Amino acid sequence: MNTQKNRRGFEEHVFESRHLKLNELREEARDLRNIYLPNDFDNACPRPEFHLSHLKHDTDRDGLCGIWRDNGFKSPYGGSLVWWSLAVKPDDITSAERKLLETTYPDRTAEQVQMQQSFLGKFATSPAFSELSRLGSYRFTFPLEEVLEAYSQQFCSGAQPVMRVFKTVLYKKKVMYVVLVHSPVNDELLSDRPLLTDDTNSVCSYRGGCFIWRPESMCGTHRYRLVRRPGERRMTVEEVAPRLRFCVWDQVAVALHVDRQVLNFDSYRLRQNLKYCERANPSIVEYNRFDKYPHAEQIVKILWPNYPSPLERAEEPGRIQHNDTFMEH
């Protein structure tokens, strides 16, 4: 484990070349005495499996203008990585809930299926599931296959990109699992990182054009616990009383190795995949780096004057969040 501060000043504990589950993190990081790594939530939280086919990249006004100028994405700080995260849509939550129920109770009757009430959305409240942004007012969301195809053509001479287990980063209240994507040309340079395999016990894997994410802490604020009722072949939710409990929340980031170059996309396609995001509270970047919607719409109209539609807003479902829950430091 290496401890350092990132460029935003947040302390992070880095475990290179591994994706550590929460129970492994508790053991590896026991000397940190992190109270947000408790051991009593394992059975109270659902263990869904998300099959995710989209990536998102949040940025502020300066980042937006740089992406427009370059017709694509590069590291703005002279590094070699472009960072994305998994985009989870409401349909993905519904699909993951259905898969969880079918796997847990494969012999449910039609009546039991009909009587089952939706529950997974009550747990999907961390920033990993939010349409709000902590990094700026502008979000680019691309199909994963489109990003990988562009990367393949521009950085791999048409070959398949290589995916590796890059690292686990532990913050005070967040765990980030990073997948590294690189060209086969750099195989020898990065061979110390394990390949990302299709392991059903792993936090993250890749199969059939989707990242498969198996989160262990979807909410960070534990307002509810999952109740399994095997006799009735269903799952229900109970509110945790009398006070809120807190835990780290987890997410998956995808780092594309571009070696100070630009991952290019057609300008029209960039605009097509752009939405406006409201500011999350708390955010990571400063308040003045977020724009109000009218100002954002004006900026986007100047950059893409011929685009026929107004700037679309990312709609946030009515999820409850607490101001002190999702800080990283």
mmCIF file of C-alpha atoms in Angstrom:
data_model
loop_
_atom_site.group_PDB
_atom_site.id
_atom_site.type_symbol
_atom_site.label_atom_id
_atom_site.label_comp_id
_atom_site.label_asym_id
_atom_site.label_seq_id
_atom_site.Cartn_x
_atom_site.Cartn_y
_atom_site.Cartn_z
ATOM 1 C CA MET A 1 0.000 0.000 0.000
ATOM 2 C CA ASN A 2 1.264 3.442 -0.964
ATOM 3 C CA THR A 3 -0.166 6.565 0.655
ATOM 4 C CA GLN A 4 -0.097 9.833 -1.262
ATOM 5 C CA LYS A 5 -2.066 12.977 -2.034
ATOM 6 C CA ASN A 6 -3.584 13.397 -5.470
ATOM 7 C CA ARG A 7 -3.478 16.645 -7.421
ATOM 8 C CA ARG A 8 -6.702 17.794 -5.752
ATOM 9 C CA GLY A 9 -5.176 17.365 -2.311
ATOM 10 C CA PHE A 10 -7.129 14.272 -1.252
ATOM 11 C CA GLU A 11 -5.240 11.558 0.590
ATOM 12 C CA GLU A 12 -5.412 8.207 -1.170
ATOM 13 C CA HIS A 13 -4.134 4.755 -0.278
ATOM 14 C CA VAL A 14 -3.149 2.853 -3.408
ATOM 15 C CA PHE A 15 -2.973 -0.909 -3.875
ATOM 16 C CA GLU A 16 -1.269 -1.468 -7.210
ATOM 17 C CA SER A 17 -2.206 -4.284 -9.593
ATOM 18 C CA ARG A 18 -5.132 -5.506 -7.465
ATOM 19 C CA HIS A 19 -8.875 -5.082 -7.137
ATOM 20 C CA LEU A 20 -9.459 -5.693 -3.436
ATOM 21 C CA LYS A 21 -12.909 -6.527 -2.125
ATOM 22 C CA LEU A 22 -14.077 -4.839 1.071
ATOM 23 C CA ASN A 23 -13.132 -7.727 3.345
ATOM 24 C CA GLU A 24 -9.635 -7.743 1.812
ATOM 25 C CA LEU A 25 -9.381 -3.981 2.204
ATOM 26 C CA ARG A 26 -10.303 -4.216 5.872
ATOM 27 C CA GLU A 27 -7.385 -6.574 6.396
ATOM 28 C CA GLU A 28 -4.883 -4.719 4.213
ATOM 29 C CA ALA A 29 -5.816 -1.289 5.594
ATOM 30 C CA ARG A 30 -6.458 -2.227 9.214
ATOM 31 C CA ASP A 31 -3.697 0.107 10.448
ATOM 32 C CA LEU A 32 -5.560 3.067 8.942
ATOM 33 C CA ARG A 33 -8.444 2.558 11.393
ATOM 34 C CA ASN A 34 -10.921 3.756 8.796
ATOM 35 C CA ILE A 35 -14.303 3.801 10.517
ATOM 36 C CA TYR A 36 -16.020 3.739 7.108
ATOM 37 C CA LEU A 37 -14.757 0.205 6.484
ATOM 38 C CA PRO A 38 -17.073 -1.607 8.924
ATOM 39 C CA ASN A 39 -17.575 -5.347 8.927
ATOM 40 C CA ASP A 40 -21.262 -5.523 9.791
ATOM 41 C CA PHE A 41 -22.933 -4.567 6.519
ATOM 42 C CA ASP A 42 -21.958 -7.528 4.382
ATOM 43 C CA ASN A 43 -25.210 -9.429 4.813
ATOM 44 C CA ALA A 44 -27.431 -6.331 4.843
ATOM 45 C CA CYS A 45 -26.558 -5.107 1.349
ATOM 46 C CA PRO A 46 -27.537 -6.637 -1.991
ATOM 47 C CA ARG A 47 -24.846 -8.089 -4.238
ATOM 48 C CA PRO A 48 -26.124 -7.348 -7.753
ATOM 49 C CA GLU A 49 -24.245 -7.756 -11.004
ATOM 50 C CA PHE A 50 -24.450 -4.821 -13.427
ATOM 51 C CA HIS A 51 -23.805 -5.343 -17.133
ATOM 52 C CA LEU A 52 -22.855 -1.848 -18.288
ATOM 53 C CA SER A 53 -22.422 -0.754 -21.870
ATOM 54 C CA HIS A 54 -21.687 2.974 -21.510
ATOM 55 C CA LEU A 55 -18.876 5.172 -20.167
ATOM 56 C CA LYS A 56 -19.123 8.762 -18.936
ATOM 57 C CA HIS A 57 -16.607 11.590 -18.678
ATOM 58 C CA ASP A 58 -17.509 14.617 -16.530
ATOM 59 C CA THR A 59 -15.688 17.917 -16.906
ATOM 60 C CA ASP A 60 -15.921 21.657 -16.298
ATOM 61 C CA ARG A 61 -16.020 24.599 -18.730
ATOM 62 C CA ASP A 62 -12.267 24.555 -19.392
ATOM 63 C CA GLY A 63 -12.353 20.829 -20.038
ATOM 64 C CA LEU A 64 -15.326 21.216 -22.359
ATOM 65 C CA CYS A 65 -13.522 23.844 -24.433
ATOM 66 C CA GLY A 66 -10.406 21.673 -24.585
ATOM 67 C CA ILE A 67 -12.388 18.646 -25.781
ATOM 68 C CA TRP A 68 -14.093 20.815 -28.421
ATOM 69 C CA ARG A 69 -10.751 22.274 -29.552
ATOM 70 C CA ASP A 70 -9.038 18.870 -29.770
ATOM 71 C CA ASN A 71 -12.066 16.987 -31.108
ATOM 72 C CA GLY A 72 -11.493 14.442 -28.378
ATOM 73 C CA PHE A 73 -10.046 13.524 -25.025
ATOM 74 C CA LYS A 74 -6.543 13.794 -23.613
ATOM 75 C CA SER A 75 -5.001 14.286 -20.204
ATOM 76 C CA PRO A 76 -5.073 18.047 -19.510
ATOM 77 C CA TYR A 77 -2.184 17.740 -17.076
ATOM 78 C CA GLY A 78 0.447 16.239 -19.350
ATOM 79 C CA GLY A 79 -0.188 12.681 -18.189
ATOM 80 C CA SER A 80 -0.781 9.572 -20.257
ATOM 81 C CA LEU A 81 -4.274 8.562 -19.095
ATOM 82 C CA VAL A 82 -7.799 9.669 -19.988
ATOM 83 C CA TRP A 83 -10.261 8.843 -17.235
ATOM 84 C CA TRP A 84 -13.839 7.594 -17.615
ATOM 85 C CA SER A 85 -16.279 5.933 -15.236
ATOM 86 C CA LEU A 86 -19.066 3.427 -15.730
ATOM 87 C CA ALA A 87 -22.434 4.965 -16.566
ATOM 88 C CA VAL A 88 -25.361 3.292 -14.807
ATOM 89 C CA LYS A 89 -28.817 3.951 -16.221
ATOM 90 C CA PRO A 90 -32.205 3.231 -14.569
ATOM 91 C CA ASP A 91 -32.712 0.276 -16.921
ATOM 92 C CA ASP A 92 -29.391 -1.165 -15.728
ATOM 93 C CA ILE A 93 -30.652 -1.114 -12.137
ATOM 94 C CA THR A 94 -33.886 -2.832 -13.153
ATOM 95 C CA SER A 95 -31.974 -5.462 -15.114
ATOM 96 C CA ALA A 96 -29.528 -6.112 -12.259
ATOM 97 C CA GLU A 97 -32.406 -6.531 -9.805
ATOM 98 C CA ARG A 98 -34.101 -9.036 -12.103
ATOM 99 C CA LYS A 99 -30.864 -11.018 -12.520
ATOM 100 C CA LEU A 100 -30.295 -11.049 -8.753
ATOM 101 C CA LEU A 101 -33.778 -12.417 -8.088
ATOM 102 C CA GLU A 102 -33.580 -14.998 -10.872
ATOM 103 C CA THR A 103 -30.210 -16.213 -9.608
ATOM 104 C CA THR A 104 -31.268 -16.324 -5.947
ATOM 105 C CA TYR A 105 -34.718 -17.835 -6.524
ATOM 106 C CA PRO A 106 -34.667 -19.579 -9.923
ATOM 107 C CA ASP A 107 -37.888 -21.500 -9.277
ATOM 108 C CA ARG A 108 -40.231 -18.577 -8.520
ATOM 109 C CA THR A 109 -43.821 -18.908 -9.633
ATOM 110 C CA ALA A 110 -45.472 -16.335 -11.892
ATOM 111 C CA GLU A 111 -47.436 -15.097 -8.877
ATOM 112 C CA GLN A 112 -44.268 -14.650 -6.812
ATOM 113 C CA VAL A 113 -42.645 -12.728 -9.651
ATOM 114 C CA GLN A 114 -45.668 -10.443 -9.828
ATOM 115 C CA MET A 115 -45.759 -9.884 -6.053
ATOM 116 C CA GLN A 116 -42.063 -8.935 -5.836
ATOM 117 C CA GLN A 117 -41.654 -5.196 -5.245
ATOM 118 C CA SER A 118 -38.687 -3.275 -6.597
ATOM 119 C CA PHE A 119 -35.949 -2.751 -4.012
ATOM 120 C CA LEU A 120 -32.525 -2.204 -5.597
ATOM 121 C CA GLY A 121 -33.111 1.479 -6.298
ATOM 122 C CA LYS A 122 -33.261 2.157 -2.555
ATOM 123 C CA PHE A 123 -29.612 1.080 -2.313
ATOM 124 C CA ALA A 124 -28.390 2.727 -5.538
ATOM 125 C CA THR A 125 -27.855 6.167 -4.000
ATOM 126 C CA SER A 126 -24.087 6.751 -4.146
ATOM 127 C CA PRO A 127 -22.495 9.149 -6.678
ATOM 128 C CA ALA A 128 -21.741 6.120 -8.870
ATOM 129 C CA PHE A 129 -25.472 6.005 -9.691
ATOM 130 C CA SER A 130 -26.205 9.730 -9.702
ATOM 131 C CA GLU A 131 -26.942 12.000 -12.651
ATOM 132 C CA LEU A 132 -25.454 14.852 -10.614
ATOM 133 C CA SER A 133 -21.804 15.703 -11.214
ATOM 134 C CA ARG A 134 -18.990 16.349 -8.775
ATOM 135 C CA LEU A 135 -16.472 17.337 -11.465
ATOM 136 C CA GLY A 136 -18.238 19.946 -13.602
ATOM 137 C CA SER A 137 -21.419 20.780 -15.467
ATOM 138 C CA TYR A 138 -20.691 18.856 -18.665
ATOM 139 C CA ARG A 139 -20.970 15.106 -19.190
ATOM 140 C CA PHE A 140 -20.016 13.105 -22.263
ATOM 141 C CA THR A 141 -21.603 9.643 -22.338
ATOM 142 C CA PHE A 142 -20.464 7.184 -25.021
ATOM 143 C CA PRO A 143 -21.278 3.553 -25.776
ATOM 144 C CA LEU A 144 -18.409 1.437 -24.489
ATOM 145 C CA GLU A 145 -18.023 -0.342 -27.825
ATOM 146 C CA GLU A 146 -17.681 2.982 -29.631
ATOM 147 C CA VAL A 147 -14.918 4.121 -27.262
ATOM 148 C CA LEU A 148 -13.060 0.808 -27.591
ATOM 149 C CA GLU A 149 -13.409 0.834 -31.381
ATOM 150 C CA ALA A 150 -12.056 4.378 -31.607
ATOM 151 C CA TYR A 151 -9.196 3.418 -29.295
ATOM 152 C CA SER A 152 -8.496 0.284 -31.334
ATOM 153 C CA GLN A 153 -8.277 2.204 -34.605
ATOM 154 C CA GLN A 154 -6.272 5.134 -33.271
ATOM 155 C CA PHE A 155 -3.915 3.465 -30.789
ATOM 156 C CA CYS A 156 -3.863 -0.268 -31.602
ATOM 157 C CA SER A 157 -3.708 -0.304 -35.437
ATOM 158 C CA GLY A 158 -7.065 -2.062 -35.432
ATOM 159 C CA ALA A 159 -6.073 -4.704 -32.880
ATOM 160 C CA GLN A 160 -8.059 -5.474 -29.752
ATOM 161 C CA PRO A 161 -7.158 -3.200 -26.795
ATOM 162 C CA VAL A 162 -5.729 -4.908 -23.726
ATOM 163 C CA MET A 163 -7.484 -4.563 -20.356
ATOM 164 C CA ARG A 164 -5.635 -4.941 -17.072
ATOM 165 C CA VAL A 165 -6.276 -4.669 -13.336
ATOM 166 C CA PHE A 166 -4.613 -1.321 -12.653
ATOM 167 C CA LYS A 167 -5.188 -0.591 -8.957
ATOM 168 C CA THR A 168 -7.523 -0.097 -6.021
ATOM 169 C CA VAL A 169 -7.612 3.370 -4.476
ATOM 170 C CA LEU A 170 -9.019 3.808 -0.970
ATOM 171 C CA TYR A 171 -10.159 7.239 0.130
ATOM 172 C CA LYS A 172 -11.784 8.043 3.451
ATOM 173 C CA LYS A 173 -15.288 7.309 2.163
ATOM 174 C CA LYS A 174 -14.753 5.836 -1.291
ATOM 175 C CA VAL A 175 -13.155 2.832 -2.952
ATOM 176 C CA MET A 176 -12.198 3.196 -6.609
ATOM 177 C CA TYR A 177 -11.334 0.190 -8.760
ATOM 178 C CA VAL A 178 -9.354 1.176 -11.842
ATOM 179 C CA VAL A 179 -9.227 -0.769 -15.114
ATOM 180 C CA LEU A 180 -6.360 0.099 -17.445
ATOM 181 C CA VAL A 181 -6.908 -0.059 -21.227
ATOM 182 C CA HIS A 182 -3.800 0.022 -23.420
ATOM 183 C CA SER A 183 -2.384 -0.930 -26.811
ATOM 184 C CA PRO A 184 -0.819 -4.382 -27.344
ATOM 185 C CA VAL A 185 2.357 -2.466 -28.243
ATOM 186 C CA ASN A 186 2.755 -1.686 -24.520
ATOM 187 C CA ASP A 187 2.217 -5.266 -23.361
ATOM 188 C CA GLU A 188 5.766 -5.725 -22.134
ATOM 189 C CA LEU A 189 5.837 -2.333 -20.406
ATOM 190 C CA LEU A 190 2.623 -3.061 -18.469
ATOM 191 C CA SER A 191 2.932 -6.816 -18.017
ATOM 192 C CA ASP A 192 3.268 -6.415 -14.232
ATOM 193 C CA ARG A 193 -0.467 -5.632 -14.150
ATOM 194 C CA PRO A 194 -2.732 -8.713 -14.262
ATOM 195 C CA LEU A 195 -5.037 -9.096 -17.223
ATOM 196 C CA LEU A 196 -8.701 -8.334 -16.550
ATOM 197 C CA THR A 197 -10.280 -11.771 -16.760
ATOM 198 C CA ASP A 198 -13.906 -12.875 -16.848
ATOM 199 C CA ASP A 199 -13.870 -13.977 -13.207
ATOM 200 C CA THR A 200 -17.301 -14.249 -11.609
ATOM 201 C CA ASN A 201 -15.790 -13.586 -8.175
ATOM 202 C CA SER A 202 -14.069 -10.355 -9.175
ATOM 203 C CA VAL A 203 -15.291 -6.815 -8.559
ATOM 204 C CA CYS A 204 -15.100 -6.015 -12.263
ATOM 205 C CA SER A 205 -14.700 -8.005 -15.458
ATOM 206 C CA TYR A 206 -15.399 -7.611 -19.168
ATOM 207 C CA ARG A 207 -17.564 -9.790 -21.383
ATOM 208 C CA GLY A 208 -19.440 -9.380 -24.629
ATOM 209 C CA GLY A 209 -19.049 -5.631 -24.995
ATOM 210 C CA CYS A 210 -19.977 -4.844 -21.381
ATOM 211 C CA PHE A 211 -18.151 -4.216 -18.156
ATOM 212 C CA ILE A 212 -19.589 -6.423 -15.434
ATOM 213 C CA TRP A 213 -19.536 -4.629 -12.097
ATOM 214 C CA ARG A 214 -20.327 -6.328 -8.796
ATOM 215 C CA PRO A 215 -20.552 -3.501 -6.231
ATOM 216 C CA GLU A 216 -20.354 -4.266 -2.547
ATOM 217 C CA SER A 217 -21.418 -0.862 -1.218
ATOM 218 C CA MET A 218 -23.911 0.931 -3.438
ATOM 219 C CA CYS A 219 -25.032 3.630 -1.041
ATOM 220 C CA GLY A 220 -22.441 4.841 1.481
ATOM 221 C CA THR A 221 -25.317 5.868 3.767
ATOM 222 C CA HIS A 222 -26.987 2.720 5.006
ATOM 223 C CA ARG A 223 -30.619 3.734 5.451
ATOM 224 C CA TYR A 224 -31.885 0.254 4.548
ATOM 225 C CA ARG A 225 -31.000 -3.384 4.868
ATOM 226 C CA LEU A 226 -31.930 -6.198 2.531
ATOM 227 C CA VAL A 227 -34.169 -8.940 3.945
ATOM 228 C CA ARG A 228 -34.117 -12.285 2.145
ATOM 229 C CA ARG A 229 -37.277 -14.365 2.498
ATOM 230 C CA PRO A 230 -36.429 -17.756 0.975
ATOM 231 C CA GLY A 231 -39.712 -19.315 2.083
ATOM 232 C CA GLU A 232 -41.571 -16.742 -0.005
ATOM 233 C CA ARG A 233 -38.863 -16.597 -2.693
ATOM 234 C CA ARG A 234 -38.620 -12.837 -2.529
ATOM 235 C CA MET A 235 -36.553 -9.968 -1.149
ATOM 236 C CA THR A 236 -37.759 -6.989 0.858
ATOM 237 C CA VAL A 237 -36.206 -3.890 2.393
ATOM 238 C CA GLU A 238 -36.296 -2.658 5.974
ATOM 239 C CA GLU A 239 -35.275 0.796 7.154
ATOM 240 C CA VAL A 240 -32.327 0.889 9.522
ATOM 241 C CA ALA A 241 -33.225 2.528 12.815
ATOM 242 C CA PRO A 242 -32.731 4.627 14.776
ATOM 243 C CA ARG A 243 -29.784 6.388 13.094
ATOM 244 C CA LEU A 244 -27.956 6.409 9.782
ATOM 245 C CA ARG A 245 -24.854 4.269 9.393
ATOM 246 C CA PHE A 246 -22.034 5.170 7.063
ATOM 247 C CA CYS A 247 -19.705 3.100 4.930
ATOM 248 C CA VAL A 248 -17.418 3.597 1.962
ATOM 249 C CA TRP A 249 -19.082 3.520 -1.439
ATOM 250 C CA ASP A 250 -17.406 1.943 -4.441
ATOM 251 C CA GLN A 251 -17.093 2.685 -8.146
ATOM 252 C CA VAL A 252 -15.160 1.550 -11.231
ATOM 253 C CA ALA A 253 -12.993 3.922 -13.275
ATOM 254 C CA VAL A 254 -11.568 3.149 -16.698
ATOM 255 C CA ALA A 255 -8.202 4.693 -17.607
ATOM 256 C CA LEU A 256 -7.303 4.772 -21.308
ATOM 257 C CA HIS A 257 -3.575 4.969 -21.994
ATOM 258 C CA VAL A 258 -3.175 7.640 -24.707
ATOM 259 C CA ASP A 259 0.456 8.680 -24.049
ATOM 260 C CA ARG A 260 -0.237 12.455 -24.258
ATOM 261 C CA GLN A 261 -2.167 12.057 -27.498
ATOM 262 C CA VAL A 262 -5.862 12.683 -28.200
ATOM 263 C CA LEU A 263 -8.587 10.056 -28.459
ATOM 264 C CA ASN A 264 -10.505 11.651 -31.314
ATOM 265 C CA PHE A 265 -14.233 11.652 -32.071
ATOM 266 C CA ASP A 266 -16.269 13.428 -34.698
ATOM 267 C CA SER A 267 -17.286 16.899 -33.479
ATOM 268 C CA TYR A 268 -20.981 16.240 -34.147
ATOM 269 C CA ARG A 269 -20.761 12.989 -32.201
ATOM 270 C CA LEU A 270 -19.217 14.804 -29.238
ATOM 271 C CA ARG A 271 -22.091 17.266 -29.171
ATOM 272 C CA GLN A 272 -24.631 14.467 -29.610
ATOM 273 C CA ASN A 273 -23.333 12.716 -26.484
ATOM 274 C CA LEU A 274 -23.116 15.848 -24.321
ATOM 275 C CA LYS A 275 -25.498 16.669 -21.471
ATOM 276 C CA TYR A 276 -25.691 19.282 -18.763
ATOM 277 C CA CYS A 277 -25.386 18.079 -15.152
ATOM 278 C CA GLU A 278 -26.443 19.790 -11.967
ATOM 279 C CA ARG A 279 -23.811 20.102 -9.243
ATOM 280 C CA ALA A 280 -23.624 17.358 -6.617
ATOM 281 C CA ASN A 281 -23.304 18.413 -3.009
ATOM 282 C CA PRO A 282 -20.591 18.007 -1.966
ATOM 283 C CA SER A 283 -18.568 18.316 -5.162
ATOM 284 C CA ILE A 284 -14.884 17.617 -5.773
ATOM 285 C CA VAL A 285 -14.054 20.756 -7.760
ATOM 286 C CA GLU A 286 -14.796 24.289 -6.586
ATOM 287 C CA TYR A 287 -18.297 25.729 -6.788
ATOM 288 C CA ASN A 288 -17.248 28.436 -9.278
ATOM 289 C CA ARG A 289 -16.218 25.774 -11.798
ATOM 290 C CA PHE A 290 -19.861 24.796 -12.272
ATOM 291 C CA ASP A 291 -22.140 26.711 -14.645
ATOM 292 C CA LYS A 292 -25.834 27.464 -14.381
ATOM 293 C CA TYR A 293 -27.857 25.915 -17.182
ATOM 294 C CA PRO A 294 -28.525 29.138 -19.185
ATOM 295 C CA HIS A 295 -24.806 29.946 -19.221
ATOM 296 C CA ALA A 296 -23.887 26.368 -20.101
ATOM 297 C CA GLU A 297 -26.399 26.322 -22.943
ATOM 298 C CA GLN A 298 -24.960 29.566 -24.296
ATOM 299 C CA ILE A 299 -21.391 28.204 -24.198
ATOM 300 C CA VAL A 300 -22.374 24.974 -25.957
ATOM 301 C CA LYS A 301 -24.302 26.917 -28.608
ATOM 302 C CA ILE A 302 -21.190 29.002 -29.347
ATOM 303 C CA LEU A 303 -19.023 25.879 -29.669
ATOM 304 C CA TRP A 304 -21.537 23.933 -31.792
ATOM 305 C CA PRO A 305 -23.612 26.666 -33.497
ATOM 306 C CA ASN A 306 -25.133 24.363 -36.115
ATOM 307 C CA TYR A 307 -26.361 21.657 -33.775
ATOM 308 C CA PRO A 308 -30.167 21.560 -34.106
ATOM 309 C CA SER A 309 -31.227 20.753 -30.522
ATOM 310 C CA PRO A 310 -30.838 22.587 -27.203
ATOM 311 C CA LEU A 311 -28.482 21.253 -24.550
ATOM 312 C CA GLU A 312 -30.147 18.322 -22.828
ATOM 313 C CA ARG A 313 -30.188 18.041 -19.057
ATOM 314 C CA ALA A 314 -29.199 14.856 -17.262
ATOM 315 C CA GLU A 315 -32.301 13.999 -15.258
ATOM 316 C CA GLU A 316 -31.766 12.991 -11.661
ATOM 317 C CA PRO A 317 -34.249 10.513 -10.140
ATOM 318 C CA GLY A 318 -35.541 11.395 -6.686
ATOM 319 C CA ARG A 319 -32.803 9.827 -4.586
ATOM 320 C CA ILE A 320 -31.974 10.933 -1.064
ATOM 321 C CA GLN A 321 -28.412 12.053 -0.464
ATOM 322 C CA HIS A 322 -26.781 13.597 2.596
ATOM 323 C CA ASN A 323 -24.296 16.422 2.364
ATOM 324 C CA ASP A 324 -21.569 14.824 4.458
ATOM 325 C CA THR A 325 -21.891 11.311 3.100
ATOM 326 C CA PHE A 326 -19.976 11.169 -0.142
ATOM 327 C CA MET A 327 -16.823 13.187 0.474
ATOM 328 C CA GLU A 328 -13.611 11.439 -0.589
ATOM 329 C CA HIS A 329 -11.314 12.903 2.068
#
